[in-house]
PDB file of C-alpha atoms in Angstrom:
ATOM      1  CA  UNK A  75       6.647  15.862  -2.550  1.00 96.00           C
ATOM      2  CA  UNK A  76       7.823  12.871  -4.297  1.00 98.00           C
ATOM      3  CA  UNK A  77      10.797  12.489  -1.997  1.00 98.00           C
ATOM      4  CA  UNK A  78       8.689  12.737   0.888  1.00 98.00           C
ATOM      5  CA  UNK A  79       6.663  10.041   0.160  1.00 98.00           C
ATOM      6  CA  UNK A  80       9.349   7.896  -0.810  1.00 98.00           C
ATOM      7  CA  UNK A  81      10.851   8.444   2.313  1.00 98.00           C
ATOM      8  CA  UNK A  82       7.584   7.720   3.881  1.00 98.00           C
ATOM      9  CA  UNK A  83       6.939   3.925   2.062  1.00 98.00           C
ATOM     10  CA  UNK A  84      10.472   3.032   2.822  1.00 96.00           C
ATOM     11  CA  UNK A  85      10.522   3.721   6.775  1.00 96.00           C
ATOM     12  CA  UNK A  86       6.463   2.202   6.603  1.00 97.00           C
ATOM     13  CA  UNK A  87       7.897  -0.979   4.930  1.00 96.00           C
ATOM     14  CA  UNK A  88      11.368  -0.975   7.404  1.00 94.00           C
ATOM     15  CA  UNK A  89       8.756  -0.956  10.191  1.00 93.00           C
ATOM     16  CA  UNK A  90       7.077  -4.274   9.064  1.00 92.00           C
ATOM     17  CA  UNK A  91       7.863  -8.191  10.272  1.00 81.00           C
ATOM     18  CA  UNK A  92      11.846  -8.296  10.315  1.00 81.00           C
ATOM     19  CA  UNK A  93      11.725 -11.470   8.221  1.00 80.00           C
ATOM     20  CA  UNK A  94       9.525  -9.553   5.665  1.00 81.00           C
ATOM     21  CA  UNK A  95      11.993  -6.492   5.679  1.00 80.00           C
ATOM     22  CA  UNK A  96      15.242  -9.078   5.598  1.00 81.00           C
ATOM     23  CA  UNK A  97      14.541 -10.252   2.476  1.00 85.00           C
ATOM     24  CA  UNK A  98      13.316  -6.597   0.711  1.00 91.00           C
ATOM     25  CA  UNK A  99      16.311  -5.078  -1.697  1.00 90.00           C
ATOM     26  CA  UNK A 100      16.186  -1.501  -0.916  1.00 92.00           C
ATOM     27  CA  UNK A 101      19.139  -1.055  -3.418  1.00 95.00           C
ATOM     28  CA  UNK A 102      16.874  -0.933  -6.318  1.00 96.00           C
ATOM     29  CA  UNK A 103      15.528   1.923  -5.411  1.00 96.00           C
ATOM     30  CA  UNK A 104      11.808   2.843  -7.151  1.00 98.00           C
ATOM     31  CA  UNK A 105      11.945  -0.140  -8.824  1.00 97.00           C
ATOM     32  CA  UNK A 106      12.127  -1.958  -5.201  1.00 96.00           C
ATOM     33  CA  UNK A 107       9.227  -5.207  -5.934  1.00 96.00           C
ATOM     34  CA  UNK A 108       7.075  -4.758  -3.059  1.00 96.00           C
ATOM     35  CA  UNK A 109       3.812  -6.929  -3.490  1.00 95.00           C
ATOM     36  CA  UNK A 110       2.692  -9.533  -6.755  1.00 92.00           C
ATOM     37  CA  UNK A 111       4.878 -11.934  -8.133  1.00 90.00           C
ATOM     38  CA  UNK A 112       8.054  -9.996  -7.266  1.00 91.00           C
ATOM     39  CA  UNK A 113       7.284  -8.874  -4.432  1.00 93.00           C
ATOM     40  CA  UNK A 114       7.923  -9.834  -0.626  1.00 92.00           C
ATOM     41  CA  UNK A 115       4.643  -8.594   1.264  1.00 94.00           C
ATOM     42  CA  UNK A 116       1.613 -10.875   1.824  1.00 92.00           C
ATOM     43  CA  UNK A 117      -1.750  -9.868   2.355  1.00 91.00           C
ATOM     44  CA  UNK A 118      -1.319  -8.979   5.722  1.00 93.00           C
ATOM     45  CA  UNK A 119       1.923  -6.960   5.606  1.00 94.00           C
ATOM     46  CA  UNK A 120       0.153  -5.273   2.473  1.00 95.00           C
ATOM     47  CA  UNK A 121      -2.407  -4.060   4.731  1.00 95.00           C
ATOM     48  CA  UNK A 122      -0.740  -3.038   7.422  1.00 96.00           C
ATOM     49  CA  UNK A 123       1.917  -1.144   5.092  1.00 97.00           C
ATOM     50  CA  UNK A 124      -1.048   0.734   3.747  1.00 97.00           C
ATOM     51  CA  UNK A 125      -2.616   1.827   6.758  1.00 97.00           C
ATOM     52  CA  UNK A 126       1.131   3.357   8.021  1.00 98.00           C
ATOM     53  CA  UNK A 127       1.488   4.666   5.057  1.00 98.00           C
ATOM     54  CA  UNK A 128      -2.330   6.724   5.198  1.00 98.00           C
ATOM     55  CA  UNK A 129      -1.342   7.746   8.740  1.00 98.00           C
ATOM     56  CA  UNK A 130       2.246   8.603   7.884  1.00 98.00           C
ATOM     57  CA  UNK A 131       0.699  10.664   5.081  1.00 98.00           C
ATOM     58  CA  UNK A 132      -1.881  12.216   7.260  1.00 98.00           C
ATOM     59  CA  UNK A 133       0.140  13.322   9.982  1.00 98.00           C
ATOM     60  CA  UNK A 134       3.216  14.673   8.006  1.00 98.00           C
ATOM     61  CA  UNK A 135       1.792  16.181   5.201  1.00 97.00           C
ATOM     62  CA  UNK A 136      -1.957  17.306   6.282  1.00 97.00           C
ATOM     63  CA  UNK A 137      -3.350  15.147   3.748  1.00 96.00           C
ATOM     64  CA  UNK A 138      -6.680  12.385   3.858  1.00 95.00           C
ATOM     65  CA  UNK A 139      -5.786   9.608   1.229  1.00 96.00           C
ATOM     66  CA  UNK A 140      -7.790   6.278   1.126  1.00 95.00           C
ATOM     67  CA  UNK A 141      -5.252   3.636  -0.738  1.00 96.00           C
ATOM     68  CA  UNK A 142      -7.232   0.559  -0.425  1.00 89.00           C
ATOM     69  CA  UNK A 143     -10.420   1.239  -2.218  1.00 87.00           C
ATOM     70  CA  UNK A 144     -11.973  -0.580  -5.570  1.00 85.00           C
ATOM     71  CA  UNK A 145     -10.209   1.128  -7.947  1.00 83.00           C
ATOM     72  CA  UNK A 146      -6.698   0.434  -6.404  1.00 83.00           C
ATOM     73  CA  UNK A 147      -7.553  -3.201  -6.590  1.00 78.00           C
ATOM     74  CA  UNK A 148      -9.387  -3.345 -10.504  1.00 80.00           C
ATOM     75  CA  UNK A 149      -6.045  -1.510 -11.553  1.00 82.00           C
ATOM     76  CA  UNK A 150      -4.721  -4.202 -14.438  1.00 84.00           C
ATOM     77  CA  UNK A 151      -1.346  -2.782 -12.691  1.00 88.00           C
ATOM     78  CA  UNK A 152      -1.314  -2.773  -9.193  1.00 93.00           C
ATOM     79  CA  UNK A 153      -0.286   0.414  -7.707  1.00 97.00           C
ATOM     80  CA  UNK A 154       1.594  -1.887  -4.858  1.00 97.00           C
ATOM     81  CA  UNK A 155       3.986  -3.470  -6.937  1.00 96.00           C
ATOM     82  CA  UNK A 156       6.752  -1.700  -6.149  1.00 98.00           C
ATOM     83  CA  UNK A 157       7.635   1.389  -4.280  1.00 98.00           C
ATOM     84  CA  UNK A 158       7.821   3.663  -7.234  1.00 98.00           C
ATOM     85  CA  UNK A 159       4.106   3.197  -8.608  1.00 98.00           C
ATOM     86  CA  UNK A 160       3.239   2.993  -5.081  1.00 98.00           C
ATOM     87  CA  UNK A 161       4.869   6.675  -4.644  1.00 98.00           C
ATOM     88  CA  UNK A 162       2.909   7.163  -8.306  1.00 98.00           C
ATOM     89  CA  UNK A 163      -0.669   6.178  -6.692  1.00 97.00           C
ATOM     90  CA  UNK A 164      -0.220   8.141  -3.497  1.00 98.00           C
ATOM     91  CA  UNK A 165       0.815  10.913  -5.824  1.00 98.00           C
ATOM     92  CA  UNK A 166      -2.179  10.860  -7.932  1.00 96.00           C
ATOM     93  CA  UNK A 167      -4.368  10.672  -4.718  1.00 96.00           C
ATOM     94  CA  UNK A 168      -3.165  13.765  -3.548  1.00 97.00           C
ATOM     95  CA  UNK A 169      -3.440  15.620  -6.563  1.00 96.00           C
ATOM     96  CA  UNK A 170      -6.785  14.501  -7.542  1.00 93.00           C
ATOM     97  CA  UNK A 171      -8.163  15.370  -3.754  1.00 90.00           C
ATOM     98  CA  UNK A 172      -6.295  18.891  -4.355  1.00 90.00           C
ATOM     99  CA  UNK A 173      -8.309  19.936  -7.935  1.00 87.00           C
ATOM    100  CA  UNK A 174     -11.411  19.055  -6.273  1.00 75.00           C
TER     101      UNK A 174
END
């Protein structure tokens, strides 16, 4: 599963603004800064990486996630800093929504 999803961010973020995706390292992997002080997204390509992302996640994998919601956002860490505790988040969603 994890692969999946990491598959899933990375073509999601390829598919942004070219200028926004020109100056993304994908060479680093999990640890790829995505949004925050490190990171290369602004609000906007935030949002619209997160709604791919739901859809992409929805349509390949049969599963209803919701990754802009309160508790995403009070998180002292946010879970969009980079691509690896993004893959974390979506990975807790999932799980969480499966145990209920």
């Amino acid at each position: 599963m994890r692969e999946q999803i990491l598959e899933i961010i990375e073509n999601s973020v390829r598919s942004l603004d070219g200028d926004i995706v020109s100056a993304i390292d994908f060479s680093l992997g999990e640890n790829t800064p995505l949004y925050g002080k490190d990171g290369n997204l602004d609000s906007i390509a935030l949002v619209n990486l997160i709604i791919s992302v739901e859809t992409t996640v929805e349509d390949e994998m049969g599963k209803v996630i919701t990754l802009a919601d309160e508790r995403a956002m009070s998180q002292e860490s946010s879970p969009f800093a980079t691509i690896g505790s993004f893959t974390d988040y979506i990975i807790q969603l999932i799980n969480e929504s499966e145990a209920k």
